[in-house]
PDB file of C-alpha atoms in Angstrom:
ATOM      1  CA  UNK V   1     160.500   4.579 103.779  1.00 68.00           C
ATOM      2  CA  UNK V   2     158.084   1.933 102.477  1.00 85.00           C
ATOM      3  CA  UNK V   3     158.388  -1.738 103.261  1.00 92.00           C
ATOM      4  CA  UNK V   4     156.896  -4.588 101.279  1.00 95.00           C
ATOM      5  CA  UNK V   5     157.471  -6.765  98.232  1.00 96.00           C
ATOM      6  CA  UNK V   6     158.871  -5.680  94.863  1.00 97.00           C
ATOM      7  CA  UNK V   7     158.016  -7.907  91.914  1.00 97.00           C
ATOM      8  CA  UNK V   8     160.249  -7.607  88.858  1.00 98.00           C
ATOM      9  CA  UNK V   9     158.966  -9.073  85.586  1.00 98.00           C
ATOM     10  CA  UNK V  10     162.034  -9.534  83.383  1.00 98.00           C
ATOM     11  CA  UNK V  11     160.927  -9.962  79.769  1.00 98.00           C
ATOM     12  CA  UNK V  12     163.670  -9.486  77.187  1.00 98.00           C
ATOM     13  CA  UNK V  13     166.531  -7.434  75.793  1.00 97.00           C
ATOM     14  CA  UNK V  14     167.466  -6.259  72.341  1.00 96.00           C
ATOM     15  CA  UNK V  15     170.382  -4.631  70.590  1.00 95.00           C
ATOM     16  CA  UNK V  16     172.906  -5.944  73.125  1.00 94.00           C
ATOM     17  CA  UNK V  17     176.563  -5.948  72.170  1.00 88.00           C
ATOM     18  CA  UNK V  18     177.598  -9.534  71.389  1.00 83.00           C
ATOM     19  CA  UNK V  19     180.662 -10.226  73.530  1.00 80.00           C
ATOM     20  CA  UNK V  20     181.384 -13.624  71.958  1.00 73.00           C
ATOM     21  CA  UNK V  21     183.654 -13.528  68.928  1.00 70.00           C
ATOM     22  CA  UNK V  22     182.647 -16.650  66.988  1.00 70.00           C
ATOM     23  CA  UNK V  23     179.154 -17.491  68.240  1.00 77.00           C
ATOM     24  CA  UNK V  24     176.091 -15.981  69.882  1.00 85.00           C
ATOM     25  CA  UNK V  25     176.481 -15.013  73.532  1.00 92.00           C
ATOM     26  CA  UNK V  26     174.529 -16.654  76.352  1.00 94.00           C
ATOM     27  CA  UNK V  27     173.139 -13.713  78.366  1.00 96.00           C
ATOM     28  CA  UNK V  28     171.727 -13.744  81.872  1.00 97.00           C
ATOM     29  CA  UNK V  29     170.806 -10.982  84.322  1.00 98.00           C
ATOM     30  CA  UNK V  30     171.932 -10.364  87.906  1.00 98.00           C
ATOM     31  CA  UNK V  31     169.246  -8.391  89.751  1.00 98.00           C
ATOM     32  CA  UNK V  32     170.355  -6.612  92.932  1.00 97.00           C
ATOM     33  CA  UNK V  33     168.416  -4.634  95.526  1.00 96.00           C
ATOM     34  CA  UNK V  34     170.591  -3.667  98.502  1.00 92.00           C
ATOM     35  CA  UNK V  35     172.018  -6.970  99.766  1.00 94.00           C
ATOM     36  CA  UNK V  36     169.607  -9.243  97.886  1.00 96.00           C
ATOM     37  CA  UNK V  37     170.832 -10.687  94.600  1.00 97.00           C
ATOM     38  CA  UNK V  38     168.949 -12.945  92.200  1.00 98.00           C
ATOM     39  CA  UNK V  39     169.961 -14.436  88.862  1.00 98.00           C
ATOM     40  CA  UNK V  40     167.883 -15.103  85.773  1.00 98.00           C
ATOM     41  CA  UNK V  41     168.230 -18.231  83.703  1.00 97.00           C
ATOM     42  CA  UNK V  42     170.872 -18.235  80.961  1.00 96.00           C
ATOM     43  CA  UNK V  43     169.353 -17.531  77.525  1.00 95.00           C
ATOM     44  CA  UNK V  44     171.662 -20.018  75.784  1.00 92.00           C
ATOM     45  CA  UNK V  45     172.637 -19.009  72.265  1.00 87.00           C
ATOM     46  CA  UNK V  46     170.125 -16.144  72.167  1.00 90.00           C
ATOM     47  CA  UNK V  47     172.814 -13.567  71.419  1.00 90.00           C
ATOM     48  CA  UNK V  48     171.838  -9.907  71.457  1.00 92.00           C
ATOM     49  CA  UNK V  49     168.031 -10.557  71.486  1.00 95.00           C
ATOM     50  CA  UNK V  50     167.414 -12.751  74.578  1.00 96.00           C
ATOM     51  CA  UNK V  51     164.035 -13.498  76.152  1.00 97.00           C
ATOM     52  CA  UNK V  52     163.602 -14.572  79.763  1.00 97.00           C
ATOM     53  CA  UNK V  53     159.956 -13.993  80.811  1.00 98.00           C
ATOM     54  CA  UNK V  54     160.787 -14.533  84.492  1.00 98.00           C
ATOM     55  CA  UNK V  55     159.478 -13.073  87.762  1.00 98.00           C
ATOM     56  CA  UNK V  56     161.583 -12.120  90.781  1.00 98.00           C
ATOM     57  CA  UNK V  57     160.451 -11.013  94.252  1.00 97.00           C
ATOM     58  CA  UNK V  58     162.517  -8.771  96.525  1.00 97.00           C
ATOM     59  CA  UNK V  59     161.734  -7.938 100.155  1.00 95.00           C
ATOM     60  CA  UNK V  60     161.936  -4.160 100.455  1.00 94.00           C
ATOM     61  CA  UNK V  61     163.021  -2.657 103.756  1.00 88.00           C
ATOM     62  CA  UNK V  62     164.545   0.565 105.043  1.00 84.00           C
ATOM     63  CA  UNK V  63     167.164   2.086 102.759  1.00 86.00           C
ATOM     64  CA  UNK V  64     166.179   0.289  99.533  1.00 91.00           C
ATOM     65  CA  UNK V  65     166.335   3.035  96.910  1.00 94.00           C
ATOM     66  CA  UNK V  66     167.545   1.373  93.714  1.00 96.00           C
ATOM     67  CA  UNK V  67     167.246  -1.805  91.655  1.00 97.00           C
ATOM     68  CA  UNK V  68     170.325  -2.726  89.621  1.00 98.00           C
ATOM     69  CA  UNK V  69     170.272  -5.108  86.657  1.00 98.00           C
ATOM     70  CA  UNK V  70     173.601  -6.308  85.336  1.00 98.00           C
ATOM     71  CA  UNK V  71     173.620  -8.233  82.061  1.00 97.00           C
ATOM     72  CA  UNK V  72     176.309 -10.864  81.793  1.00 96.00           C
ATOM     73  CA  UNK V  73     177.408 -13.339  79.113  1.00 95.00           C
ATOM     74  CA  UNK V  74     177.879 -16.875  80.435  1.00 93.00           C
ATOM     75  CA  UNK V  75     181.159 -18.294  79.173  1.00 88.00           C
ATOM     76  CA  UNK V  76     182.013 -21.944  79.844  1.00 83.00           C
ATOM     77  CA  UNK V  77     185.608 -22.361  80.931  1.00 82.00           C
ATOM     78  CA  UNK V  78     186.326 -18.665  81.444  1.00 88.00           C
ATOM     79  CA  UNK V  79     185.069 -15.690  83.411  1.00 92.00           C
ATOM     80  CA  UNK V  80     181.637 -14.379  82.366  1.00 93.00           C
ATOM     81  CA  UNK V  81     181.705 -11.168  80.328  1.00 93.00           C
ATOM     82  CA  UNK V  82     180.016  -7.952  81.475  1.00 96.00           C
ATOM     83  CA  UNK V  83     177.581  -6.773  78.782  1.00 96.00           C
ATOM     84  CA  UNK V  84     175.994  -3.716  80.423  1.00 97.00           C
ATOM     85  CA  UNK V  85     173.809  -2.509  83.269  1.00 98.00           C
ATOM     86  CA  UNK V  86     170.744  -0.514  84.287  1.00 97.00           C
ATOM     87  CA  UNK V  87     170.054   1.190  87.628  1.00 97.00           C
ATOM     88  CA  UNK V  88     166.451   2.128  88.386  1.00 96.00           C
ATOM     89  CA  UNK V  89     165.406   4.397  91.285  1.00 96.00           C
ATOM     90  CA  UNK V  90     162.586   2.755  93.247  1.00 96.00           C
ATOM     91  CA  UNK V  91     160.775   5.876  94.472  1.00 95.00           C
ATOM     92  CA  UNK V  92     158.453   6.070  91.397  1.00 95.00           C
ATOM     93  CA  UNK V  93     157.273   2.477  91.925  1.00 96.00           C
ATOM     94  CA  UNK V  94     156.746   3.132  95.656  1.00 95.00           C
ATOM     95  CA  UNK V  95     154.451   6.039  94.689  1.00 94.00           C
ATOM     96  CA  UNK V  96     152.693   4.537  91.642  1.00 95.00           C
ATOM     97  CA  UNK V  97     152.707   0.909  92.930  1.00 96.00           C
ATOM     98  CA  UNK V  98     153.101  -0.324  89.345  1.00 97.00           C
ATOM     99  CA  UNK V  99     155.355   0.525  86.410  1.00 96.00           C
ATOM    100  CA  UNK V 100     154.264  -1.372  83.288  1.00 97.00           C
ATOM    101  CA  UNK V 101     156.659  -3.215  80.994  1.00 97.00           C
ATOM    102  CA  UNK V 102     159.113  -0.576  79.832  1.00 96.00           C
ATOM    103  CA  UNK V 103     162.354  -0.704  77.813  1.00 97.00           C
ATOM    104  CA  UNK V 104     165.337   0.748  79.697  1.00 97.00           C
ATOM    105  CA  UNK V 105     168.695   1.759  78.232  1.00 97.00           C
ATOM    106  CA  UNK V 106     171.576  -0.614  78.952  1.00 97.00           C
ATOM    107  CA  UNK V 107     174.901   1.171  79.421  1.00 97.00           C
ATOM    108  CA  UNK V 108     178.525   0.102  79.647  1.00 96.00           C
ATOM    109  CA  UNK V 109     181.290   2.653  80.271  1.00 95.00           C
ATOM    110  CA  UNK V 110     178.688   5.409  79.857  1.00 94.00           C
ATOM    111  CA  UNK V 111     177.708   4.278  76.348  1.00 94.00           C
ATOM    112  CA  UNK V 112     174.456   2.832  74.956  1.00 95.00           C
ATOM    113  CA  UNK V 113     174.598  -0.977  74.731  1.00 94.00           C
ATOM    114  CA  UNK V 114     170.995  -1.904  73.920  1.00 96.00           C
ATOM    115  CA  UNK V 115     167.713  -2.124  75.822  1.00 97.00           C
ATOM    116  CA  UNK V 116     166.230  -4.373  78.482  1.00 98.00           C
ATOM    117  CA  UNK V 117     162.488  -4.641  79.052  1.00 98.00           C
ATOM    118  CA  UNK V 118     160.934  -5.239  82.465  1.00 97.00           C
ATOM    119  CA  UNK V 119     158.062  -4.142  84.698  1.00 98.00           C
ATOM    120  CA  UNK V 120     157.848  -3.410  88.422  1.00 98.00           C
ATOM    121  CA  UNK V 121     155.064  -3.860  90.979  1.00 97.00           C
ATOM    122  CA  UNK V 122     155.315  -2.820  94.629  1.00 97.00           C
ATOM    123  CA  UNK V 123     153.014  -4.270  97.285  1.00 96.00           C
ATOM    124  CA  UNK V 124     153.333  -2.408 100.580  1.00 94.00           C
ATOM    125  CA  UNK V 125     153.495  -4.373 103.792  1.00 89.00           C
ATOM    126  CA  UNK V 126     150.352  -4.115 105.869  1.00 79.00           C
ATOM    127  CA  UNK V 127     151.246  -2.514 109.157  1.00 68.00           C
ATOM    128  CA  UNK V 128     149.111  -2.786 112.216  1.00 57.00           C
ATOM    129  CA  UNK V 129     147.355   0.474 112.805  1.00 51.00           C
ATOM    130  CA  UNK V 130     148.258   2.231 116.016  1.00 51.00           C
ATOM    131  CA  UNK V 131     145.313   4.602 115.671  1.00 50.00           C
ATOM    132  CA  UNK V 132     143.015   2.679 117.987  1.00 49.00           C
ATOM    133  CA  UNK V 133     140.622   4.460 120.273  1.00 51.00           C
ATOM    134  CA  UNK V 134     141.048   4.079 123.980  1.00 50.00           C
ATOM    135  CA  UNK V 135     137.697   3.631 125.604  1.00 53.00           C
ATOM    136  CA  UNK V 136     137.656   4.896 129.143  1.00 52.00           C
ATOM    137  CA  UNK V 137     136.029   2.583 131.590  1.00 53.00           C
ATOM    138  CA  UNK V 138     136.296   3.017 135.298  1.00 56.00           C
ATOM    139  CA  UNK V 139     135.191  -0.109 137.042  1.00 56.00           C
ATOM    140  CA  UNK V 140     134.168   0.158 140.632  1.00 56.00           C
ATOM    141  CA  UNK V 141     131.802  -0.960 143.322  1.00 54.00           C
ATOM    142  CA  UNK V 142     128.721   0.065 141.365  1.00 54.00           C
ATOM    143  CA  UNK V 143     129.610  -2.334 138.518  1.00 56.00           C
ATOM    144  CA  UNK V 144     130.658  -5.069 140.853  1.00 55.00           C
ATOM    145  CA  UNK V 145     128.392  -8.027 141.368  1.00 58.00           C
ATOM    146  CA  UNK V 146     129.653  -8.433 144.934  1.00 58.00           C
ATOM    147  CA  UNK V 147     126.962  -8.617 147.548  1.00 61.00           C
ATOM    148  CA  UNK V 148     127.137  -9.056 151.318  1.00 58.00           C
TER     149      UNK V 148
END
């Protein structure tokens, strides 16, 4: 399993379901990879077409297999509304090292709820090579500078 850094470039979303009745929603994204969670800024008043243009870095270790993005609507004075989510397997980015900006389908209750656009870059951790050569050297009296 690879280890290293995963960079997520969160760009925008479109066609999101507006969860606010009278005004435009204020969407933000929760990005989760295993136990690490990061939050984008709130795109205040941007409604169903928000733009973030933000970068996030995750430390990838054993067992990291998926990146989850959950889109939420920030509501002052009440609980934030769930807009939709995307789950991306990480194996393709481990292999390719880079997945360019791509729109992904946002789903809620198994139904299409718009698109979110982001890119992924994986930088593997440099590991110290254990493939060093052992040079045999037998020191002894012949190599010694000892004299009587």
